[in-house]
XYZ file of N, CA and C in Angstrom:
306
model
N 85.101 -171.375 -72.880
C 86.467 -172.323 -73.391
C 86.360 -173.390 -74.047
N 85.110 -174.211 -74.194
C 84.253 -174.472 -75.421
C 83.409 -174.320 -76.105
N 84.084 -174.681 -77.483
C 82.922 -173.922 -78.726
C 81.268 -174.693 -78.975
N 81.116 -175.735 -77.898
C 79.974 -177.213 -78.342
C 78.361 -175.764 -77.964
N 77.516 -176.069 -78.632
C 76.800 -175.449 -78.553
C 75.851 -175.523 -77.175
N 75.777 -174.489 -75.582
C 75.745 -174.240 -74.293
C 74.313 -175.184 -74.254
N 73.494 -175.108 -75.147
C 72.165 -176.184 -74.826
C 72.475 -177.587 -74.609
N 73.243 -178.504 -76.401
C 73.503 -179.825 -75.984
C 74.715 -179.501 -75.025
N 74.984 -179.461 -74.274
C 76.149 -180.025 -73.457
C 74.869 -179.448 -72.151
N 74.191 -178.267 -71.395
C 73.040 -178.737 -70.029
C 72.683 -179.386 -70.983
N 71.481 -179.959 -71.651
C 70.805 -181.154 -72.415
C 71.690 -182.614 -71.867
N 73.081 -182.861 -72.169
C 73.604 -183.592 -72.261
C 74.214 -184.364 -70.332
N 74.601 -183.080 -70.146
C 74.792 -183.307 -68.235
C 73.619 -183.564 -67.761
N 72.113 -183.399 -67.873
C 71.540 -183.240 -67.519
C 70.800 -185.065 -67.828
N 71.179 -185.210 -68.182
C 70.868 -187.063 -69.395
C 71.485 -187.673 -68.830
N 72.798 -187.560 -67.639
C 73.817 -187.993 -67.084
C 73.699 -188.763 -66.297
N 73.604 -190.298 -66.046
C 73.310 -191.062 -64.803
C 75.020 -191.958 -64.878
N 75.656 -192.025 -63.159
C 76.095 -193.178 -63.157
C 76.254 -194.336 -63.265
N 76.700 -194.547 -64.484
C 76.904 -195.925 -63.915
C 78.381 -197.118 -64.313
N 78.341 -198.105 -63.597
C 79.059 -198.942 -63.331
C 79.736 -198.981 -64.642
N 81.135 -198.438 -65.029
C 81.775 -199.678 -66.706
C 82.103 -200.479 -66.521
N 82.513 -201.543 -65.052
C 82.999 -202.672 -65.439
C 82.483 -203.869 -63.895
N 81.286 -204.183 -65.115
C 80.507 -205.021 -63.596
C 80.801 -205.963 -62.531
N 81.696 -206.293 -63.859
C 83.382 -207.564 -62.750
C 84.477 -207.688 -63.236
N 84.566 -207.164 -61.956
C 86.088 -206.363 -61.610
C 87.115 -207.090 -61.716
N 87.264 -208.886 -61.496
C 88.347 -209.791 -61.291
C 88.271 -209.648 -62.780
N 87.752 -210.207 -63.410
C 86.854 -210.879 -64.817
C 88.004 -209.076 -65.767
N 87.526 -208.234 -65.449
C 88.280 -206.884 -65.502
C 89.455 -206.573 -66.140
N 89.978 -207.013 -64.273
C 90.973 -206.764 -63.917
C 92.710 -207.919 -65.267
N 91.338 -209.030 -65.109
C 92.574 -210.433 -65.913
C 92.177 -209.865 -67.264
N 91.313 -209.633 -67.891
C 91.660 -209.266 -69.482
C 91.925 -208.042 -69.965
N 92.286 -207.273 -69.163
C 92.292 -205.560 -69.513
C 93.565 -205.357 -69.507
N 94.745 -207.019 -69.042
C 96.166 -206.168 -68.133
C 96.657 -206.443 -70.048
N 97.377 -205.403 -69.677
C 98.526 -205.293 -71.219
C 99.376 -205.923 -71.284
N 99.721 -206.368 -71.895
C 100.992 -207.458 -72.471
C 101.663 -207.573 -73.235
N 102.822 -207.824 -73.735
C 103.678 -208.279 -75.820
C 102.251 -208.068 -76.820
N 101.177 -209.623 -76.122
C 100.963 -210.207 -77.094
C 99.167 -209.658 -77.141
N 99.330 -208.611 -76.020
C 96.996 -208.301 -76.269
C 97.853 -206.421 -77.186
N 98.742 -206.410 -76.601
C 99.313 -204.661 -77.565
C 98.971 -204.358 -78.957
N 97.885 -204.432 -79.775
C 98.171 -203.953 -80.814
C 96.981 -205.242 -82.006
N 96.384 -205.433 -80.594
C 94.978 -206.550 -81.662
C 94.276 -205.806 -81.894
N 93.784 -204.706 -81.701
C 92.567 -203.720 -81.656
C 93.417 -202.447 -82.298
N 93.426 -202.505 -84.136
C 93.101 -200.820 -84.489
C 93.155 -199.713 -84.523
N 93.583 -198.528 -83.767
C 93.687 -197.622 -83.643
C 93.325 -196.421 -84.351
N 92.851 -195.493 -84.703
C 92.508 -194.484 -85.074
C 91.758 -193.457 -84.294
N 93.258 -192.461 -84.972
C 93.394 -190.893 -84.239
C 92.119 -189.864 -84.560
N 91.378 -189.597 -84.130
C 90.654 -188.500 -84.697
C 90.751 -187.079 -84.522
N 91.670 -186.790 -85.135
C 92.247 -185.066 -84.900
C 91.089 -184.312 -84.605
N 90.747 -183.392 -83.842
C 89.785 -181.445 -83.985
C 90.757 -180.723 -84.057
N 90.258 -179.188 -84.645
C 91.325 -179.238 -85.528
C 91.095 -178.313 -85.061
N 90.180 -176.930 -84.130
C 89.475 -175.949 -83.355
C 89.752 -175.939 -81.761
N 89.969 -177.427 -81.890
C 89.218 -178.261 -79.691
C 91.201 -177.149 -79.162
N 90.905 -176.183 -78.468
C 91.058 -175.911 -77.255
C 91.544 -175.878 -75.742
N 91.571 -177.723 -75.922
C 92.192 -178.090 -74.303
C 93.257 -178.773 -74.651
N 93.101 -179.558 -75.563
C 93.697 -180.384 -76.541
C 94.802 -180.159 -77.903
N 95.783 -178.737 -77.846
C 95.934 -178.447 -78.829
C 96.529 -179.577 -80.139
N 96.194 -178.142 -81.332
C 96.980 -179.585 -81.973
C 98.100 -179.924 -82.039
N 99.266 -178.952 -81.655
C 100.655 -179.642 -81.618
C 100.860 -180.453 -80.447
N 100.119 -180.447 -79.128
C 100.151 -181.924 -78.681
C 98.955 -182.759 -78.447
N 98.012 -182.637 -80.172
C 97.797 -184.115 -80.426
C 99.287 -184.386 -81.112
N 99.468 -184.141 -81.605
C 100.323 -184.271 -82.454
C 101.572 -185.115 -82.048
N 101.696 -184.724 -80.832
C 103.004 -185.183 -80.226
C 102.516 -186.821 -79.912
N 101.559 -186.761 -78.914
C 100.427 -188.091 -78.718
C 100.720 -189.448 -80.053
N 100.530 -188.345 -81.344
C 100.332 -189.362 -81.933
C 101.856 -190.282 -82.614
N 102.397 -189.141 -82.806
C 103.878 -189.434 -82.739
C 104.429 -190.780 -81.634
N 104.090 -190.784 -80.696
C 104.301 -191.496 -78.966
C 103.970 -193.079 -79.025
N 102.459 -192.916 -79.434
C 101.905 -193.618 -79.502
C 101.446 -194.059 -81.018
N 102.097 -194.315 -82.337
C 101.414 -194.423 -83.676
C 100.167 -194.642 -83.569
N 98.953 -193.995 -84.619
C 97.680 -195.169 -84.822
C 97.546 -195.426 -86.308
N 96.744 -197.063 -86.330
C 97.233 -197.662 -87.948
C 96.310 -195.293 -88.527
N 96.182 -194.975 -88.968
C 95.775 -193.866 -89.898
C 94.924 -192.499 -88.024
N 94.917 -191.472 -89.307
C 95.024 -190.173 -88.451
C 93.900 -189.823 -89.397
N 92.955 -189.082 -88.834
C 91.727 -188.648 -89.432
C 91.445 -187.457 -88.972
N 91.370 -186.568 -89.106
C 90.967 -184.952 -89.055
C 89.555 -184.687 -89.466
N 88.828 -183.818 -88.151
C 87.581 -183.019 -88.686
C 87.685 -181.679 -88.838
N 87.449 -180.698 -89.712
C 87.738 -179.685 -89.559
C 86.304 -179.079 -89.212
N 86.738 -177.900 -88.358
C 85.790 -177.020 -87.762
C 85.605 -178.226 -86.521
N 85.405 -178.749 -85.864
C 85.350 -179.552 -84.809
C 86.058 -179.055 -83.914
N 85.401 -178.796 -81.857
C 86.538 -178.807 -81.139
C 86.947 -179.922 -80.515
N 86.621 -179.817 -78.994
C 87.101 -180.546 -77.916
C 86.181 -182.232 -77.650
N 85.091 -181.053 -77.880
C 83.789 -182.363 -77.923
C 83.277 -182.341 -79.501
N 83.210 -183.368 -80.552
C 82.916 -183.741 -81.815
C 81.620 -184.276 -81.737
N 81.636 -184.928 -81.174
C 80.082 -184.811 -80.578
C 78.930 -184.074 -80.122
N 79.347 -182.707 -80.429
C 78.522 -182.099 -79.831
C 78.189 -181.051 -81.348
N 79.807 -180.126 -81.644
C 80.485 -178.774 -82.271
C 80.210 -179.605 -83.481
N 81.003 -181.363 -84.184
C 79.794 -182.045 -85.821
C 79.661 -183.329 -85.762
N 78.536 -183.129 -85.191
C 77.775 -184.901 -85.069
C 77.596 -185.637 -86.533
N 77.569 -184.722 -86.830
C 78.131 -185.400 -88.446
C 79.254 -185.966 -88.894
N 79.841 -184.700 -88.855
C 81.157 -185.395 -89.443
C 81.723 -186.619 -88.718
N 81.699 -186.513 -87.274
C 82.237 -187.427 -86.173
C 81.933 -189.158 -86.951
N 80.267 -188.734 -86.671
C 79.664 -190.058 -87.377
C 79.824 -190.207 -88.442
N 79.825 -189.821 -89.832
C 80.333 -190.047 -90.562
C 82.450 -191.186 -90.596
N 82.763 -190.378 -90.126
C 84.355 -190.062 -89.731
C 84.011 -192.233 -89.473
N 83.432 -192.294 -88.367
C 83.645 -193.863 -86.875
C 82.884 -194.782 -87.985
N 82.021 -194.185 -89.014
C 81.177 -195.313 -89.669
C 82.280 -195.245 -90.992
N 83.002 -194.637 -91.118
C 84.301 -195.276 -92.938
C 85.045 -195.788 -91.545
N 85.032 -196.156 -90.497
C 86.309 -196.272 -89.500
C 86.105 -197.868 -89.283
N 84.498 -198.293 -89.393
C 84.353 -199.280 -88.184
C 84.354 -200.041 -90.480
N 83.726 -199.268 -91.103
C 83.611 -200.229 -92.350
C 85.540 -200.978 -92.640
N 86.254 -200.204 -92.672
C 87.249 -200.008 -92.824
C 87.776 -200.668 -92.102
N 87.920 -201.377 -91.259
C 88.634 -201.915 -89.562
C 87.562 -202.957 -88.938
N 86.375 -202.917 -89.045
C 85.882 -203.930 -88.630
C 84.796 -204.867 -88.995
């Protein structure tokens, strides 16, 4: 179903280790509460994958329409795992976004 190189995925899975995302659960609950005041403070950019067989392009566009980001970028030839299928293009895209918004 996925097009990314099987060797890359196998290596990634073998190196993955469990790690708690939030060390201070109470602080996380306090700081991550969604509110009108907090919503929209961080610029959002959606990066589309044109060869994604998991989240089809029409559904990606539906998500974009429902919650419009500041910008939409598209990486041609990328599948669901852009970091494996098109890592250089993804890096360039993220670099452009960081320079523009931060």
